[in-house]
Coordinates of C-alpha atoms and ligand atoms in Angstrom, one line a residue:
X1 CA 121.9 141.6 76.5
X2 CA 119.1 139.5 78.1
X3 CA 117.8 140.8 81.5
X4 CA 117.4 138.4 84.5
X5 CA 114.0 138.7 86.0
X6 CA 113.4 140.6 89.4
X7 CA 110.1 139.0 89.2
X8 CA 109.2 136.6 92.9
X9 CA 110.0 133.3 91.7
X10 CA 106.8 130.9 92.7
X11 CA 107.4 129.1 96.1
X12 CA 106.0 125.8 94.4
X13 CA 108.0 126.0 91.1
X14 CA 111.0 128.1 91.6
X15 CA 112.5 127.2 88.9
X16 CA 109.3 127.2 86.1
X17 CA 109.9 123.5 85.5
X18 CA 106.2 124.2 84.4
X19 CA 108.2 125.9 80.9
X20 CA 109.6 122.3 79.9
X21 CA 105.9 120.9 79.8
X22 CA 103.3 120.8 76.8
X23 CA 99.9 122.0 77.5
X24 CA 98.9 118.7 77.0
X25 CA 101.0 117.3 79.4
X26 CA 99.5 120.7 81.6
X27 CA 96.1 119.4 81.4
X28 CA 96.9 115.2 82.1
X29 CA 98.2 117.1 85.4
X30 CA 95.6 119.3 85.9
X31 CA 92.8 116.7 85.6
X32 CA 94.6 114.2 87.8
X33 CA 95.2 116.9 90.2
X34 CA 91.7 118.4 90.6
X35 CA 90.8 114.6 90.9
X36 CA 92.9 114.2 93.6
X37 CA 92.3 117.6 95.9
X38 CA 88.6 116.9 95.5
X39 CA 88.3 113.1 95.9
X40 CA 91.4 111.7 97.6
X41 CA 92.6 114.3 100.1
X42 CA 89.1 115.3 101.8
X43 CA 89.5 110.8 102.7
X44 CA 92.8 109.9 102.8
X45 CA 93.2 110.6 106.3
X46 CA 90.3 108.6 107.7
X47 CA 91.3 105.7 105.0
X48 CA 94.8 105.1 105.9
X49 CA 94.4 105.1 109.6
X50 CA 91.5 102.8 109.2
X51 CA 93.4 100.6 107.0
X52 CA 91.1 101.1 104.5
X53 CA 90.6 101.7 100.5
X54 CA 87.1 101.6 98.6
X55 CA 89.0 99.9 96.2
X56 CA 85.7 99.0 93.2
X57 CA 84.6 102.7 93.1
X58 CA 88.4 104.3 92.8
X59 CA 89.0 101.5 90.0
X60 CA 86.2 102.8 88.0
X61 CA 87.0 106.5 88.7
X62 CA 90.5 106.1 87.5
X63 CA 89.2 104.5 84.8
X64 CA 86.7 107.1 83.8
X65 CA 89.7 109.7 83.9
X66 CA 91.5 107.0 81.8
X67 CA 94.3 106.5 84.5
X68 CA 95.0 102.9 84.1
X69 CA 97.4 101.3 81.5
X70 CA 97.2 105.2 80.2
X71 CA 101.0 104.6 78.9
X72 CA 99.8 101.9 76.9
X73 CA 98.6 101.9 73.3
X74 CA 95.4 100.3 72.2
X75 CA 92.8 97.6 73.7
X76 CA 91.0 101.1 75.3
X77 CA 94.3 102.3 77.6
X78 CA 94.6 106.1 76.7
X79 CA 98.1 105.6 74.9
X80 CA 99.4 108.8 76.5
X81 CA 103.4 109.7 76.8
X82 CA 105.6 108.3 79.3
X83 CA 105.6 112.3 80.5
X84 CA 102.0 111.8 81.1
X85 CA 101.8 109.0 82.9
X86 CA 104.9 110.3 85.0
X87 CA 103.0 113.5 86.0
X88 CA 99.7 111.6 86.4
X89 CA 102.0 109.1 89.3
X90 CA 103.4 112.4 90.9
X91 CA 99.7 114.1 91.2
X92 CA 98.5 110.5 92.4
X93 CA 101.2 110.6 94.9
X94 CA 100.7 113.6 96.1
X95 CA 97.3 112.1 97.8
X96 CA 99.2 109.2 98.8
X97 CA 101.3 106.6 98.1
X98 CA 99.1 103.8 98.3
X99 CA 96.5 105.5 95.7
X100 CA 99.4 106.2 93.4
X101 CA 100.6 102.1 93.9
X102 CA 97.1 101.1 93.1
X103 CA 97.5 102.8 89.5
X104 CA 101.2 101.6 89.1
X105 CA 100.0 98.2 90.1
X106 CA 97.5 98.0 87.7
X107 CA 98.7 99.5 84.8
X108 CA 102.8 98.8 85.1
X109 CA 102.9 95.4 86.6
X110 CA 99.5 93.5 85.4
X111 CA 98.2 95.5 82.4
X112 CA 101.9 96.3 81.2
X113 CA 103.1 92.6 81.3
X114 CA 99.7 91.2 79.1
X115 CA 100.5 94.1 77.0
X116 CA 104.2 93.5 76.0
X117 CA 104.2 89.4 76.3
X118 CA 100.3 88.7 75.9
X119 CA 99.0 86.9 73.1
X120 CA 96.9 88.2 70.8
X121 CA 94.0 86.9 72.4
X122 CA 95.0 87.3 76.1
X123 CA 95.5 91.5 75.8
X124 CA 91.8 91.3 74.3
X125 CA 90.5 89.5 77.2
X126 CA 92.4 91.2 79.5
X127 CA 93.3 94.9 78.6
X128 CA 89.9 96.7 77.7
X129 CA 88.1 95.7 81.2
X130 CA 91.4 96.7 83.1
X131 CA 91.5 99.8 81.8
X132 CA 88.1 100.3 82.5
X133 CA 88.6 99.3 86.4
X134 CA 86.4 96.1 85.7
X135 CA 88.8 93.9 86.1
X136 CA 91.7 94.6 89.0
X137 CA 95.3 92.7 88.7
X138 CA 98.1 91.6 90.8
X139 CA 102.0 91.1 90.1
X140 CA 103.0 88.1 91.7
X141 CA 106.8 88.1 91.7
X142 CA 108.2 88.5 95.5
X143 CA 108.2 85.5 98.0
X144 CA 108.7 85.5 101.7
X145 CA 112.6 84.1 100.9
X146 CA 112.8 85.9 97.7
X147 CA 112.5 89.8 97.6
X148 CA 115.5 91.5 96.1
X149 CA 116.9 88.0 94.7
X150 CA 113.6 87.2 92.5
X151 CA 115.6 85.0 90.5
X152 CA 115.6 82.7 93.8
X153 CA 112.0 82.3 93.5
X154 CA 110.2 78.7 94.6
X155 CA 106.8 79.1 92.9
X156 CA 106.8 76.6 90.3
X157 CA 105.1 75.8 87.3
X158 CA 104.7 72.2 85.7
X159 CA 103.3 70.6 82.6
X160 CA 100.6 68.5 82.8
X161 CA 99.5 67.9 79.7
X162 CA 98.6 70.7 77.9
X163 CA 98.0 72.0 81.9
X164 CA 100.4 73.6 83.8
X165 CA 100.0 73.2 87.3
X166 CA 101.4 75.7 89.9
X167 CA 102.6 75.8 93.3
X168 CA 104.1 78.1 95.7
X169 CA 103.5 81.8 98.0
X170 CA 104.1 84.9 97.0
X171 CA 104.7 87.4 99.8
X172 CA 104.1 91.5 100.1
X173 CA 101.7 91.3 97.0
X174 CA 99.6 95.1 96.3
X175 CA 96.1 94.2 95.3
X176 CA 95.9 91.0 95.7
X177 CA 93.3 89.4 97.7
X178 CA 91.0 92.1 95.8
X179 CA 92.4 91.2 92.6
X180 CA 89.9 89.6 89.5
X181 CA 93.3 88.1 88.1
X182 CA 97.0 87.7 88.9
X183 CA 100.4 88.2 87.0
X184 CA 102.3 85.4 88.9
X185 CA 105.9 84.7 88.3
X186 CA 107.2 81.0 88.2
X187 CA 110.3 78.7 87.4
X188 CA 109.8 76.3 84.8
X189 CA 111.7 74.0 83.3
X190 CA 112.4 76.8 80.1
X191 CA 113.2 79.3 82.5
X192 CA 110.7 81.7 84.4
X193 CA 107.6 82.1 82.6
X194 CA 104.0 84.9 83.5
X195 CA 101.1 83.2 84.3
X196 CA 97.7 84.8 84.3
X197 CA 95.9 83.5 86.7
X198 CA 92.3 84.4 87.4
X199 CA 91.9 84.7 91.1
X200 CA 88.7 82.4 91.6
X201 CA 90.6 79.0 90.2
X202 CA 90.7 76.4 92.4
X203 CA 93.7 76.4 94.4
X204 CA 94.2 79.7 94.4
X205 CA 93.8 82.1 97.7
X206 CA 95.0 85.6 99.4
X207 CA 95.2 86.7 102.5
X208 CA 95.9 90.3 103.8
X209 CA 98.5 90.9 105.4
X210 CA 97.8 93.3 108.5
X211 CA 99.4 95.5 111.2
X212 CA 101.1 97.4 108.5
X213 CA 102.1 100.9 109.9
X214 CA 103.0 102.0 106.3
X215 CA 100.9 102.1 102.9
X216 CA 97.9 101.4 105.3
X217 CA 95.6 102.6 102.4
X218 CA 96.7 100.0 100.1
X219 CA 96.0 96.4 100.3
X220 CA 99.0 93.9 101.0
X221 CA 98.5 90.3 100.5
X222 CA 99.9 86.9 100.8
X223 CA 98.9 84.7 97.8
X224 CA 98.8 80.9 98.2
X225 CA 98.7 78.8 95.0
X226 CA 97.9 75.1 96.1
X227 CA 97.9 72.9 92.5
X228 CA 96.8 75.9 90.6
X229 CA 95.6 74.4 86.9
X230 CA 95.3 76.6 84.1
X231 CA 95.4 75.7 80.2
X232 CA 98.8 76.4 78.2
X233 CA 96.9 79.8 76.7
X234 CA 97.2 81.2 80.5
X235 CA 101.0 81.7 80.2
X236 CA 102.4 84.6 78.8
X237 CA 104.3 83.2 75.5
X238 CA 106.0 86.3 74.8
X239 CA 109.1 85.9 77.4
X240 CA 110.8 83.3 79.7
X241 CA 113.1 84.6 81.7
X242 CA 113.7 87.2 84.8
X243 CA 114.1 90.2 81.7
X244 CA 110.0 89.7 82.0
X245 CA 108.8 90.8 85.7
X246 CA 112.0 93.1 85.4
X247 CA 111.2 94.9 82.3
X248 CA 108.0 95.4 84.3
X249 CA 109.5 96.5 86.7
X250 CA 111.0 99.4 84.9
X251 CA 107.7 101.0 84.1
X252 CA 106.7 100.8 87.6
X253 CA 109.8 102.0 88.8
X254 CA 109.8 105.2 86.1
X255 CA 106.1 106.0 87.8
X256 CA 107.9 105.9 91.1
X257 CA 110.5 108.7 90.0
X258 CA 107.8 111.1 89.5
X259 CA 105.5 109.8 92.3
X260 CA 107.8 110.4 94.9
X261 CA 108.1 114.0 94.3
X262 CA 104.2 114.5 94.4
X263 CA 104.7 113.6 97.8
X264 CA 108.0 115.7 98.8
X265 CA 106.0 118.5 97.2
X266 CA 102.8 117.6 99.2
X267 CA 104.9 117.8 102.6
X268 CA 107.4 120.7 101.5
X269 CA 103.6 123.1 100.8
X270 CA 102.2 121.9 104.0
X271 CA 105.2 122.6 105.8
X272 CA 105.2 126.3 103.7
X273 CA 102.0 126.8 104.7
X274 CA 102.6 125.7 108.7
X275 CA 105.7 127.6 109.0
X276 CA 104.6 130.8 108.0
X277 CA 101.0 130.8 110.4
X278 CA 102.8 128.8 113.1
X279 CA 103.9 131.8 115.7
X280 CA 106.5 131.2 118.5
X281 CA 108.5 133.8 120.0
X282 CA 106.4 136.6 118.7
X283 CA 107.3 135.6 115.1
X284 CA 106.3 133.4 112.7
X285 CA 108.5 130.1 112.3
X286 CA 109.2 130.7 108.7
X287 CA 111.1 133.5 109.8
X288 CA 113.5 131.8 111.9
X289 CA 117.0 131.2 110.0
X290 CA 116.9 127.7 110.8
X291 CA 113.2 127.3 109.4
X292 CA 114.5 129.1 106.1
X293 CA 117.6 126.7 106.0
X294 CA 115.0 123.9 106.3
X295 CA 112.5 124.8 103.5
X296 CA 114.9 125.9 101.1
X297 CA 116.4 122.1 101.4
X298 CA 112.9 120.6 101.0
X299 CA 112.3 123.4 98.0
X300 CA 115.4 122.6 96.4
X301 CA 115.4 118.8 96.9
X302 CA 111.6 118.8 95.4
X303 CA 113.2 120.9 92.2
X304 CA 116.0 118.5 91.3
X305 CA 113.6 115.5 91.4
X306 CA 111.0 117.1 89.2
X307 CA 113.9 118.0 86.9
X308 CA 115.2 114.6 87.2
X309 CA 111.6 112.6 86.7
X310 CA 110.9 115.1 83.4
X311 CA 114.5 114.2 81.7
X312 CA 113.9 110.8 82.3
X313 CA 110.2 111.3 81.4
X314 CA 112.0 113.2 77.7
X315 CA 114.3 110.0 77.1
X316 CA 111.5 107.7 77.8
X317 CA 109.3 109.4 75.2
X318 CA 112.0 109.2 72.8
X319 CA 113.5 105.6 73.6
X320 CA 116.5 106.4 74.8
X321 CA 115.9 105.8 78.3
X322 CA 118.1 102.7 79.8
X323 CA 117.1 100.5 82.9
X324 CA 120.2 101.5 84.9
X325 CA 118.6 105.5 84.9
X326 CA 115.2 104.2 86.0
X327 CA 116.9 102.9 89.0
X328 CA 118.9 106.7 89.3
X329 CA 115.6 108.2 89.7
X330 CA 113.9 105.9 92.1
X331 CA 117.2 105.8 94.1
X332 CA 117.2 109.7 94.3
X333 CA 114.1 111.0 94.3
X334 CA 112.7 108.4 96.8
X335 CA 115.5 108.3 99.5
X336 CA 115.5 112.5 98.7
X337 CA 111.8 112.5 99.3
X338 CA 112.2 110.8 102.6
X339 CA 114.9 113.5 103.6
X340 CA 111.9 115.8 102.6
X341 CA 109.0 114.5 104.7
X342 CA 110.9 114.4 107.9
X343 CA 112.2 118.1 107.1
X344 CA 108.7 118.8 107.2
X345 CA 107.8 116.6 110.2
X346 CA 110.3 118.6 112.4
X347 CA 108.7 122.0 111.2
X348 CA 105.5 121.0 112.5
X349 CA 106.2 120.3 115.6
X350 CA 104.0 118.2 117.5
X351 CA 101.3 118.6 114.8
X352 CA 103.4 116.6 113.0
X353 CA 102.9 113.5 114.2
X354 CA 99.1 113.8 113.8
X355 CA 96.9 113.0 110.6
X356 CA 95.1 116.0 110.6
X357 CA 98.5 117.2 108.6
X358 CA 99.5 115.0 105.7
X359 CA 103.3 114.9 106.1
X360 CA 103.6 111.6 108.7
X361 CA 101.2 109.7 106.7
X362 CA 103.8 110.5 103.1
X363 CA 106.5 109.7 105.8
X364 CA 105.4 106.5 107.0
X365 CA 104.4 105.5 103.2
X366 CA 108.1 106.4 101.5
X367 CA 109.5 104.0 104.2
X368 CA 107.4 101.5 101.8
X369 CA 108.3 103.1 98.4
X370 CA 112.2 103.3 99.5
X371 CA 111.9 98.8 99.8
X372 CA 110.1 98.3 97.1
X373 CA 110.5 97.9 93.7
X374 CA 114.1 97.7 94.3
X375 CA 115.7 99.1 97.6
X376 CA 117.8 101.8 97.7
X377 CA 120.8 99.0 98.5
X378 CA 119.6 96.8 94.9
X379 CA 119.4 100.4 92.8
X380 CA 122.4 101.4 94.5
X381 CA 124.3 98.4 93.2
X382 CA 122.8 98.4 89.9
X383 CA 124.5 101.8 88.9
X384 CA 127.7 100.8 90.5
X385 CA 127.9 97.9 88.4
X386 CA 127.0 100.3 85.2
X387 CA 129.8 102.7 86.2
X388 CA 132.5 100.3 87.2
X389 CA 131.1 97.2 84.9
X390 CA 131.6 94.9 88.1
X391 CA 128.5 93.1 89.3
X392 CA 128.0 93.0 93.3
X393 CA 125.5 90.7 93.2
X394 CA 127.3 87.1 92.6
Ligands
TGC401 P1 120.4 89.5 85.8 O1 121.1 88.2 85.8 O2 121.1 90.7 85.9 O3 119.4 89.6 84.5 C1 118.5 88.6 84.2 C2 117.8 88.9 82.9 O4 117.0 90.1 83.1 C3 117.6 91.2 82.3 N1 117.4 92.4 83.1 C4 116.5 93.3 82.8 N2 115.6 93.4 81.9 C5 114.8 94.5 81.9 N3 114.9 95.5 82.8 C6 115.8 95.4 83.8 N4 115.9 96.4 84.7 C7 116.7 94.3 83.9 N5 117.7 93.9 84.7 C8 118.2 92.8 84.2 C9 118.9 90.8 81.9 O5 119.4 91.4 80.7 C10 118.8 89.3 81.8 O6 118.2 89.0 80.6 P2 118.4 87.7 79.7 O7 117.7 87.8 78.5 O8 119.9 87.6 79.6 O9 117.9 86.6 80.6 O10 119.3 89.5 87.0 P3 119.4 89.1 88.5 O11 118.5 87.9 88.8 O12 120.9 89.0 88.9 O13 118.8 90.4 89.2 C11 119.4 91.6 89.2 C12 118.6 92.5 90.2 C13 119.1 92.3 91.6 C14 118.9 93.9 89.8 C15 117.1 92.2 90.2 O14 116.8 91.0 90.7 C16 116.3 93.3 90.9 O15 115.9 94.3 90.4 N6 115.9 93.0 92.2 C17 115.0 93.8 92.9 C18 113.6 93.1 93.0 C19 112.5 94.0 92.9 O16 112.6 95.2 92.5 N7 111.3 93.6 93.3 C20 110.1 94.3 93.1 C21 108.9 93.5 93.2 S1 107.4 94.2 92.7 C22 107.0 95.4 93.7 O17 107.8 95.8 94.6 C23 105.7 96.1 93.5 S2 105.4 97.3 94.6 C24 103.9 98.0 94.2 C25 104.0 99.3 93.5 O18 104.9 99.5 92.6 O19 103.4 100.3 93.9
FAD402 P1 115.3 91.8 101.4 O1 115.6 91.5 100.0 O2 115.4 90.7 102.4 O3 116.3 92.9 101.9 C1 116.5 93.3 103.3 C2 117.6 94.3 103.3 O4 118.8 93.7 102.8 C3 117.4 95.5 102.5 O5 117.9 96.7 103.1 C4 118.1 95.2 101.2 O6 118.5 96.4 100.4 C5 119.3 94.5 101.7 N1 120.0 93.7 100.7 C6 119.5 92.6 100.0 N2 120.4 92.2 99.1 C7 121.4 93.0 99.2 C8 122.7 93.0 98.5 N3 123.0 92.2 97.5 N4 123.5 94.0 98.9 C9 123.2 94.9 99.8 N5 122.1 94.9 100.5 C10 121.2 93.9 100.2 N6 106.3 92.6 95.6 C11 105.7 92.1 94.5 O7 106.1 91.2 93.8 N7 104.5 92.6 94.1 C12 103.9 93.6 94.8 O8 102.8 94.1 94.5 C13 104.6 94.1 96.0 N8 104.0 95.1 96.7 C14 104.5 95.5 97.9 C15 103.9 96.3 98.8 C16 104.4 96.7 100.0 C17 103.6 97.5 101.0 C18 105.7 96.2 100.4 C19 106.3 96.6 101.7 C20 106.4 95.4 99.5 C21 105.8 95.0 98.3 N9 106.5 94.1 97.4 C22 105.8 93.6 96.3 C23 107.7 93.4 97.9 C24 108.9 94.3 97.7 O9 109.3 94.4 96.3 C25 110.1 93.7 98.5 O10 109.8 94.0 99.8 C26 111.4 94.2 98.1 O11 111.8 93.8 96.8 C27 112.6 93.9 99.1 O12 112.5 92.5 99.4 P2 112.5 92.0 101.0 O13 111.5 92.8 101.7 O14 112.4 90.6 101.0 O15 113.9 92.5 101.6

């Protein structure tokens, strides 16, 4: 008969999820993580209450470590697994949110798009300097009326000529006012069509949008396009209809599963570590039945979401994933994340509402990652429509 183990299970990885990864998959973790404890947690404070991000050198670092478009195959993106790219989002995460949204950004939602519905020539203009961090992108697809309705989107695109010429705003838009070229969503009289817009065409202008108590080391813009011209080779042939910015929108969202639990994890360890130096009543905290009751939650709720990010991670890798369990792991890992980082804000006590300590400044960002790319309310309805075939939404 098999023996169980008396051995101490790890604090971190109770359950050796770390069994159910390749060491390939081992090191795209490792070398994202030693990136991140070395260059993006010594700054992250001072950046996010700044409102800042040195946005041209972390483009070309992550792509020196070959972190944008990695997923992707070809035109110089490192063509890793979905698993990869998943565990490279959670270590990414674990710094912060914002840093994690610059990579998802990039390579989900302006790299990805170019990549599936690009022409020939438009993924080799594109792809090879985004990957390298040359070139920055945007995805252009929410509007100030239009956020979880997309479809009701005004931006508009019409001929003129062989031109198209396009007007509208997009609202809430990562990257863009420091972006070289923009992914921008518009109706059309075939439907809704990509455009690839590069930033300096007439017409075309961002601004930031500021006072942002959330995802302050991550740029948020408002993009204006006044009679934007571009050619007919500008637009994105290969779709014309919402299934474009939302098949996007699955990638991103699958990078989101895993990236949330990098930073539950990041506030369950700093909670650990608090709890068990923090002394009050001649003990310390951790020892305290309702401090146990507290981190084993946070423990447990960081387990399940790593378990749930690597099966989805498994049926992405072997095509069998479906857009309705994208939206079950965002839903759950995000809103259980959130659940997580004010655990660990209440174990900290006062500290905890400082930014010498991490976990406010994950807590502040998940209130971000729990609106977009679907709320919890949008991925909510899309599985109840799955499991009762009845669609809320119209
Ligand atoms: P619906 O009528 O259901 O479908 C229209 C067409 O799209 C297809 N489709 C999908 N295709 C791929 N993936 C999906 N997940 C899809 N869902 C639907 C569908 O088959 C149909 O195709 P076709 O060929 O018949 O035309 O669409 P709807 O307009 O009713 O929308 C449904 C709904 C509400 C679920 C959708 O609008 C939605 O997901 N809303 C949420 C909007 C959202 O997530 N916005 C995110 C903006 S980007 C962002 O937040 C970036 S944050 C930066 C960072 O990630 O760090
Ligand atoms: P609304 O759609 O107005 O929703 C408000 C509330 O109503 C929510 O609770 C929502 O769940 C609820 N609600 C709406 N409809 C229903 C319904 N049918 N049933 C039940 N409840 C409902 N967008 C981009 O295109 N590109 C980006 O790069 C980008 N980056 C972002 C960065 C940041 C920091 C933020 C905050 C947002 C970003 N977004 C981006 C926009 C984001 O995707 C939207 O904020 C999100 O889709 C929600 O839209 P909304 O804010 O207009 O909220």
């Amino acid at each position: 008969m098999t023996q169980i183990s008396f051995d101490r299970p790890d604090p971190i990885d109770f359950l050796d999820i770390d069994s159910l990864l390749s060491e390939e998959e081992k090191l795209v973790r490792a070398t994202v993580r030693d990136y991140v404890e070395k260059e993006i947690v010594p700054h992250i404070g001072d950046w996010w209450e700044e409102g800042i991000l040195p946005q041209e050198q972390l483009a070309k670092e992550f792509g020196d470590i070959g972190l944008l478009g990695m997923h992707l195959e070809g035109y110089g993106c490192a063509g890793t697994s979905a698993m990869a790219y998943g565990l490279a989002c959670l270590e990414l995460e674990a710094g912060d949110s914002g840093i994690r949204s610059f990579v998802s950004v990039q390579g989900s939602l302006a790299m990805f798009p170019i990549w599936k519905f690009g022409s020939e020539e438009q993924k080799q203009i594109w792809l090879p300097r985004m990957a390298t961090g040359e070139v920055i992108g945007c995805f252009g697809l929410t509007e100030a009326d239009s956020g979880s309705d997309p479809s009701s989107m005004r931006t508009n695109a019409k001929r003129d000529g062989t031109d198209w010429i396009i007007n509208g705003t997009k609202m809430w838009i990562t990257n863009g006012s420091i972006a070289d070229v923009a992914v921008i969503w518009a109706q059309t009289d075939g439907g809704i069509r990509g455009f690839l817009i590069p930033t300096d065409t007439p017409g075309f202008s961002a601004i930031d949008i500021k006072k942002k108590a959330s995802l302050r080391a991550s740029v948020t813009s408002e993009l204006i396009l006044d009679n934007v011209r571009v050619p007919d080779d500008f637009v994105l042939p290969g779709v014309s209809s919402m299934k474009g910015p939302l098949s996007c929108l699955n990638e991103a969202r699958f990078g989101i599963t895993f990236g949330a639990i990098g930073a539950a994890r990041a506030c369950y360890e700093s909670a650990l570590d608090y709890s068990i130096e923090r002394h009050q009543f001649g003990k310390p905290i951790a020892s305290f039945q309702l401090t146990q009751r507290k981190l084993v939650d946070m423990m447990v709720a960081v387990q399940r979401g790593t378990l749930i990010a690597v099966h989805l991670g498994r049926r992405k890798d072997d095509g069998t994933l479906t857009s309705e369990q994208v939206s079950f792991g965002k839903f759950d890992n995000v809103r259980n994340a959130l659940e997580v980082a004010r655990t660990a804000r209440s174990i900290l006590g006062a500290n905890g509402i400082t930014l010498e300590y991490p976990v406010i400044r994950h807590m502040a960002n998940l209130e971000t990652v729990y609106t977009y790319e679907g709320t919890n309310e949008i991925h909510t309805l899309v599985m109840g429509q799955a499991i009762t075939g009845l669609n809320a939404f119209t």
